[in-house]
PDB file of C-alpha atoms in Angstrom:
ATOM      1  CA  UNK A1138     123.449 106.692  74.501  1.00 79.00           C
ATOM      2  CA  UNK A1139     123.899 109.328  77.163  1.00 95.00           C
ATOM      3  CA  UNK A1140     125.132 108.802  80.711  1.00 98.00           C
ATOM      4  CA  UNK A1141     122.665 109.248  83.610  1.00 98.00           C
ATOM      5  CA  UNK A1142     124.272 112.598  84.500  1.00 98.00           C
ATOM      6  CA  UNK A1143     123.427 113.954  81.036  1.00 98.00           C
ATOM      7  CA  UNK A1144     119.850 112.690  81.263  1.00 98.00           C
ATOM      8  CA  UNK A1145     119.537 114.262  84.715  1.00 98.00           C
ATOM      9  CA  UNK A1146     120.899 117.614  83.544  1.00 98.00           C
ATOM     10  CA  UNK A1147     118.593 117.765  80.530  1.00 99.00           C
ATOM     11  CA  UNK A1148     115.621 116.634  82.629  1.00 98.00           C
ATOM     12  CA  UNK A1149     116.331 119.428  85.130  1.00 98.00           C
ATOM     13  CA  UNK A1150     116.185 122.119  82.444  1.00 98.00           C
ATOM     14  CA  UNK A1151     113.338 120.526  80.484  1.00 99.00           C
ATOM     15  CA  UNK A1152     109.816 121.911  80.706  1.00 99.00           C
ATOM     16  CA  UNK A1153     106.799 120.542  82.487  1.00 99.00           C
ATOM     17  CA  UNK A1154     103.822 119.928  80.216  1.00 99.00           C
ATOM     18  CA  UNK A1155     102.126 123.267  81.085  1.00 99.00           C
ATOM     19  CA  UNK A1156     105.428 125.116  80.622  1.00 99.00           C
ATOM     20  CA  UNK A1157     105.989 123.419  77.282  1.00 99.00           C
ATOM     21  CA  UNK A1158     102.575 124.502  76.014  1.00 98.00           C
ATOM     22  CA  UNK A1159     103.527 128.145  76.634  1.00 98.00           C
ATOM     23  CA  UNK A1160     106.173 127.776  73.910  1.00 98.00           C
ATOM     24  CA  UNK A1161     103.571 126.901  71.269  1.00 98.00           C
ATOM     25  CA  UNK A1162     102.288 129.413  68.734  1.00 97.00           C
ATOM     26  CA  UNK A1163      98.611 130.342  69.227  1.00 95.00           C
ATOM     27  CA  UNK A1164      97.388 128.109  66.383  1.00 93.00           C
ATOM     28  CA  UNK A1165      99.545 125.233  67.674  1.00 96.00           C
ATOM     29  CA  UNK A1166      98.347 125.692  71.253  1.00 97.00           C
ATOM     30  CA  UNK A1167      94.714 125.350  70.197  1.00 96.00           C
ATOM     31  CA  UNK A1168      95.489 121.963  68.633  1.00 95.00           C
ATOM     32  CA  UNK A1169      97.188 120.739  71.819  1.00 97.00           C
ATOM     33  CA  UNK A1170      94.374 121.965  74.066  1.00 97.00           C
ATOM     34  CA  UNK A1171      91.629 120.556  71.849  1.00 96.00           C
ATOM     35  CA  UNK A1172      93.222 117.129  71.713  1.00 96.00           C
ATOM     36  CA  UNK A1173      94.050 117.082  75.416  1.00 97.00           C
ATOM     37  CA  UNK A1174      90.392 117.729  76.223  1.00 97.00           C
ATOM     38  CA  UNK A1175      89.425 114.601  74.273  1.00 97.00           C
ATOM     39  CA  UNK A1176      91.770 112.179  76.049  1.00 98.00           C
ATOM     40  CA  UNK A1177      90.063 109.819  78.484  1.00 97.00           C
ATOM     41  CA  UNK A1178      91.749 107.195  80.626  1.00 98.00           C
ATOM     42  CA  UNK A1179      89.662 104.234  81.723  1.00 98.00           C
ATOM     43  CA  UNK A1180      89.125 103.326  85.375  1.00 98.00           C
ATOM     44  CA  UNK A1181      91.427 100.305  84.928  1.00 98.00           C
ATOM     45  CA  UNK A1182      94.140 102.485  83.405  1.00 99.00           C
ATOM     46  CA  UNK A1183      93.863 104.979  86.250  1.00 99.00           C
ATOM     47  CA  UNK A1184      94.018 102.170  88.815  1.00 99.00           C
ATOM     48  CA  UNK A1185      97.176 100.798  87.169  1.00 99.00           C
ATOM     49  CA  UNK A1186      98.783 104.250  87.242  1.00 99.00           C
ATOM     50  CA  UNK A1187      97.911 104.778  90.905  1.00 98.00           C
ATOM     51  CA  UNK A1188      99.642 101.485  91.701  1.00 98.00           C
ATOM     52  CA  UNK A1189     103.037 102.578  90.364  1.00 98.00           C
ATOM     53  CA  UNK A1190     105.567 102.035  93.151  1.00 97.00           C
ATOM     54  CA  UNK A1191     108.732 103.371  91.518  1.00 98.00           C
ATOM     55  CA  UNK A1192     109.724 106.692  89.959  1.00 98.00           C
ATOM     56  CA  UNK A1193     109.312 106.827  86.199  1.00 99.00           C
ATOM     57  CA  UNK A1194     110.974 109.847  84.634  1.00 99.00           C
ATOM     58  CA  UNK A1195     109.688 110.413  81.103  1.00 99.00           C
ATOM     59  CA  UNK A1196     111.672 112.813  78.942  1.00 99.00           C
ATOM     60  CA  UNK A1197     109.942 113.570  75.645  1.00 99.00           C
ATOM     61  CA  UNK A1198     111.720 114.990  72.618  1.00 99.00           C
ATOM     62  CA  UNK A1199     108.966 116.919  70.891  1.00 98.00           C
ATOM     63  CA  UNK A1200     107.922 119.772  68.650  1.00 98.00           C
ATOM     64  CA  UNK A1201     104.908 122.002  69.242  1.00 98.00           C
ATOM     65  CA  UNK A1202     104.306 121.985  65.465  1.00 96.00           C
ATOM     66  CA  UNK A1203     104.212 118.175  65.243  1.00 96.00           C
ATOM     67  CA  UNK A1204     100.847 116.486  64.675  1.00 94.00           C
ATOM     68  CA  UNK A1205     102.039 113.177  66.132  1.00 95.00           C
ATOM     69  CA  UNK A1206     103.143 115.039  69.274  1.00 97.00           C
ATOM     70  CA  UNK A1207      99.796 116.822  69.522  1.00 96.00           C
ATOM     71  CA  UNK A1208      97.972 113.495  69.313  1.00 95.00           C
ATOM     72  CA  UNK A1209     100.138 111.535  71.759  1.00 97.00           C
ATOM     73  CA  UNK A1210     101.958 113.664  74.329  1.00 98.00           C
ATOM     74  CA  UNK A1211      98.714 114.815  76.043  1.00 98.00           C
ATOM     75  CA  UNK A1212      98.108 111.149  76.879  1.00 99.00           C
ATOM     76  CA  UNK A1213     101.342 111.158  78.883  1.00 99.00           C
ATOM     77  CA  UNK A1214     100.277 114.391  80.578  1.00 99.00           C
ATOM     78  CA  UNK A1215      97.029 112.722  81.664  1.00 99.00           C
ATOM     79  CA  UNK A1216      99.006 109.763  83.029  1.00 99.00           C
ATOM     80  CA  UNK A1217     101.234 112.093  85.048  1.00 99.00           C
ATOM     81  CA  UNK A1218      98.183 113.859  86.501  1.00 99.00           C
ATOM     82  CA  UNK A1219      96.795 110.545  87.732  1.00 99.00           C
ATOM     83  CA  UNK A1220     100.091 109.476  89.353  1.00 98.00           C
ATOM     84  CA  UNK A1221     102.383 112.478  89.818  1.00 98.00           C
ATOM     85  CA  UNK A1222     105.766 111.987  91.433  1.00 98.00           C
ATOM     86  CA  UNK A1223     106.351 114.061  94.556  1.00 94.00           C
ATOM     87  CA  UNK A1224     109.461 115.845  93.318  1.00 90.00           C
ATOM     88  CA  UNK A1225     110.090 117.540  96.658  1.00 90.00           C
ATOM     89  CA  UNK A1226     110.471 114.091  98.252  1.00 88.00           C
ATOM     90  CA  UNK A1227     113.532 113.204  96.160  1.00 86.00           C
ATOM     91  CA  UNK A1228     114.330 111.106  93.113  1.00 86.00           C
ATOM     92  CA  UNK A1229     113.057 107.870  94.622  1.00 87.00           C
ATOM     93  CA  UNK A1230     109.492 109.035  95.305  1.00 94.00           C
ATOM     94  CA  UNK A1231     107.102 106.910  93.242  1.00 97.00           C
ATOM     95  CA  UNK A1232     105.054 108.206  90.356  1.00 98.00           C
ATOM     96  CA  UNK A1233     105.510 109.798  86.962  1.00 99.00           C
ATOM     97  CA  UNK A1234     107.573 112.897  86.264  1.00 98.00           C
ATOM     98  CA  UNK A1235     107.038 114.118  82.694  1.00 99.00           C
ATOM     99  CA  UNK A1236     109.341 116.646  81.046  1.00 99.00           C
ATOM    100  CA  UNK A1237     109.561 117.901  77.480  1.00 99.00           C
ATOM    101  CA  UNK A1238     112.297 119.350  75.332  1.00 99.00           C
ATOM    102  CA  UNK A1239     112.178 120.850  71.864  1.00 98.00           C
ATOM    103  CA  UNK A1240     113.966 118.649  69.362  1.00 98.00           C
ATOM    104  CA  UNK A1241     115.581 121.561  67.527  1.00 97.00           C
ATOM    105  CA  UNK A1242     116.637 123.526  70.618  1.00 97.00           C
ATOM    106  CA  UNK A1243     118.159 120.398  72.210  1.00 98.00           C
ATOM    107  CA  UNK A1244     119.540 119.032  68.915  1.00 98.00           C
ATOM    108  CA  UNK A1245     122.859 117.835  70.360  1.00 97.00           C
ATOM    109  CA  UNK A1246     121.117 115.864  73.105  1.00 98.00           C
ATOM    110  CA  UNK A1247     118.407 114.522  70.760  1.00 98.00           C
ATOM    111  CA  UNK A1248     120.800 113.419  68.019  1.00 97.00           C
ATOM    112  CA  UNK A1249     121.398 109.829  69.266  1.00 96.00           C
ATOM    113  CA  UNK A1250     117.654 109.131  69.493  1.00 96.00           C
ATOM    114  CA  UNK A1251     117.004 108.604  65.798  1.00 95.00           C
ATOM    115  CA  UNK A1252     114.184 106.303  64.808  1.00 94.00           C
ATOM    116  CA  UNK A1253     114.662 104.553  61.462  1.00 94.00           C
ATOM    117  CA  UNK A1254     117.513 106.970  60.779  1.00 95.00           C
ATOM    118  CA  UNK A1255     115.409 110.091  61.310  1.00 95.00           C
ATOM    119  CA  UNK A1256     115.032 112.598  64.117  1.00 95.00           C
ATOM    120  CA  UNK A1257     111.358 111.715  64.565  1.00 96.00           C
ATOM    121  CA  UNK A1258     109.137 113.091  67.288  1.00 97.00           C
ATOM    122  CA  UNK A1259     107.706 112.407  69.723  1.00 98.00           C
ATOM    123  CA  UNK A1260     110.443 110.254  71.187  1.00 98.00           C
ATOM    124  CA  UNK A1261     109.676 109.367  74.794  1.00 99.00           C
ATOM    125  CA  UNK A1262     112.688 108.314  76.847  1.00 99.00           C
ATOM    126  CA  UNK A1263     111.794 106.366  79.988  1.00 99.00           C
ATOM    127  CA  UNK A1264     114.336 106.699  82.810  1.00 99.00           C
ATOM    128  CA  UNK A1265     114.544 105.216  86.288  1.00 98.00           C
ATOM    129  CA  UNK A1266     115.023 107.148  89.533  1.00 98.00           C
ATOM    130  CA  UNK A1267     118.787 107.302  88.868  1.00 98.00           C
ATOM    131  CA  UNK A1268     118.153 108.701  85.376  1.00 98.00           C
ATOM    132  CA  UNK A1269     119.387 105.479  83.830  1.00 98.00           C
ATOM    133  CA  UNK A1270     117.896 104.623  80.440  1.00 98.00           C
ATOM    134  CA  UNK A1271     115.049 102.113  80.527  1.00 99.00           C
ATOM    135  CA  UNK A1272     113.108 102.424  77.273  1.00 98.00           C
ATOM    136  CA  UNK A1273     112.474 104.529  74.161  1.00 98.00           C
ATOM    137  CA  UNK A1274     109.095 104.793  72.465  1.00 98.00           C
ATOM    138  CA  UNK A1275     108.185 106.822  69.396  1.00 94.00           C
ATOM    139  CA  UNK A1276     107.315 108.281  66.992  1.00 93.00           C
ATOM    140  CA  UNK A1277     104.014 106.455  66.696  1.00 94.00           C
ATOM    141  CA  UNK A1278     102.420 103.682  68.714  1.00 94.00           C
ATOM    142  CA  UNK A1279     101.462 100.339  67.186  1.00 93.00           C
ATOM    143  CA  UNK A1280      97.800 101.306  66.812  1.00 92.00           C
ATOM    144  CA  UNK A1281      98.764 104.564  65.062  1.00 90.00           C
ATOM    145  CA  UNK A1282     101.031 102.655  62.666  1.00 91.00           C
ATOM    146  CA  UNK A1283      98.270 100.144  61.928  1.00 90.00           C
ATOM    147  CA  UNK A1284      95.802 102.916  61.156  1.00 87.00           C
ATOM    148  CA  UNK A1285      98.351 104.820  59.085  1.00 86.00           C
ATOM    149  CA  UNK A1286      99.169 101.694  57.082  1.00 87.00           C
ATOM    150  CA  UNK A1287      95.481 100.985  56.540  1.00 84.00           C
ATOM    151  CA  UNK A1288      94.853 104.512  55.299  1.00 81.00           C
ATOM    152  CA  UNK A1289      98.041 104.970  53.323  1.00 85.00           C
ATOM    153  CA  UNK A1290      98.374 101.526  51.792  1.00 85.00           C
ATOM    154  CA  UNK A1291      94.660 100.851  51.458  1.00 67.00           C
ATOM    155  CA  UNK A1292      92.104 101.944  48.898  1.00 61.00           C
ATOM    156  CA  UNK A1293      91.319 105.282  50.571  1.00 57.00           C
ATOM    157  CA  UNK A1294      93.332 107.998  52.307  1.00 53.00           C
ATOM    158  CA  UNK A1295      92.353 110.068  55.316  1.00 55.00           C
ATOM    159  CA  UNK A1296      91.282 113.648  54.731  1.00 52.00           C
ATOM    160  CA  UNK A1297      94.032 116.017  55.966  1.00 49.00           C
ATOM    161  CA  UNK A1298      92.997 117.757  59.174  1.00 57.00           C
ATOM    162  CA  UNK A1299      90.121 115.359  59.828  1.00 64.00           C
ATOM    163  CA  UNK A1300      89.218 114.876  63.492  1.00 78.00           C
ATOM    164  CA  UNK A1301      90.672 111.811  65.196  1.00 86.00           C
ATOM    165  CA  UNK A1302      87.880 109.347  66.075  1.00 89.00           C
ATOM    166  CA  UNK A1303      87.404 108.576  69.771  1.00 94.00           C
ATOM    167  CA  UNK A1304      88.265 104.893  69.367  1.00 94.00           C
ATOM    168  CA  UNK A1305      91.617 105.819  67.794  1.00 94.00           C
ATOM    169  CA  UNK A1306      92.428 108.073  70.742  1.00 96.00           C
ATOM    170  CA  UNK A1307      91.532 105.234  73.123  1.00 97.00           C
ATOM    171  CA  UNK A1308      93.713 102.746  71.206  1.00 96.00           C
ATOM    172  CA  UNK A1309      96.673 105.118  71.211  1.00 97.00           C
ATOM    173  CA  UNK A1310      96.199 105.817  74.932  1.00 98.00           C
ATOM    174  CA  UNK A1311      96.161 102.074  75.560  1.00 98.00           C
ATOM    175  CA  UNK A1312      99.476 101.686  73.715  1.00 98.00           C
ATOM    176  CA  UNK A1313     101.130 104.395  75.827  1.00 98.00           C
ATOM    177  CA  UNK A1314      99.640 103.089  79.081  1.00 99.00           C
ATOM    178  CA  UNK A1315     100.851  99.578  78.242  1.00 98.00           C
ATOM    179  CA  UNK A1316     104.397 100.896  77.880  1.00 98.00           C
ATOM    180  CA  UNK A1317     104.122 102.793  81.163  1.00 99.00           C
ATOM    181  CA  UNK A1318     102.903  99.613  82.859  1.00 99.00           C
ATOM    182  CA  UNK A1319     105.730  97.584  81.281  1.00 99.00           C
ATOM    183  CA  UNK A1320     108.308 100.080  82.534  1.00 99.00           C
ATOM    184  CA  UNK A1321     106.648 100.215  85.967  1.00 99.00           C
ATOM    185  CA  UNK A1322     106.846  96.435  86.302  1.00 99.00           C
ATOM    186  CA  UNK A1323     110.425  96.349  85.011  1.00 99.00           C
ATOM    187  CA  UNK A1324     111.397  98.865  87.687  1.00 98.00           C
ATOM    188  CA  UNK A1325     109.356  97.151  90.407  1.00 98.00           C
ATOM    189  CA  UNK A1326     111.088  93.837  89.690  1.00 98.00           C
ATOM    190  CA  UNK A1327     114.580  95.295  89.277  1.00 98.00           C
ATOM    191  CA  UNK A1328     116.920  93.461  91.668  1.00 98.00           C
ATOM    192  CA  UNK A1329     118.958  96.625  92.208  1.00 97.00           C
ATOM    193  CA  UNK A1330     115.908  98.714  93.117  1.00 97.00           C
ATOM    194  CA  UNK A1331     114.351  95.980  95.253  1.00 97.00           C
ATOM    195  CA  UNK A1332     117.533  95.785  97.284  1.00 97.00           C
ATOM    196  CA  UNK A1333     117.701  99.566  97.606  1.00 96.00           C
ATOM    197  CA  UNK A1334     114.068  99.909  98.699  1.00 95.00           C
ATOM    198  CA  UNK A1335     114.068  96.687 100.724  1.00 96.00           C
ATOM    199  CA  UNK A1336     110.941  95.398  98.984  1.00 94.00           C
TER     200      UNK A1336
END
């Protein structure tokens, strides 16, 4: 595991979501944009996001070529848009700050974040306002694993390249929003942060 200084340094040179999309090849970019346009957050999810009272830094190890990244990272981008951190107000300003790095370009940094022994992506690293590690989530959410198991281990397999049904997008979004809420509550109830913010 890296020290907060390392997380902070990598976060500072990482790309915002729009910047990251500029690194995609044209055919990759279309996939990202098409999926992003299909993501919808419910009113309850948006209300939860707007209630975040601590900074959540999310550093995603990704690949523009990766189908799992295409079908999950835009959900995090939507969450950041609903509750963006005011970066000019300092590290302690509440909200979400999302940054992305390419797994292969940042291989040395990404190396410790193996999932089941592999360098899987996306790997979302949740950090507090001090860039201390809080949580790691990837490479698929629970709902995506359930659907994959059903299709792979069941009687029929999904057609490659088939469109993702709306209910699957909603389930995956719910998984990611649940983790954001869990992290938000963990940070809100942190004794260290409550003492610092006098709340």
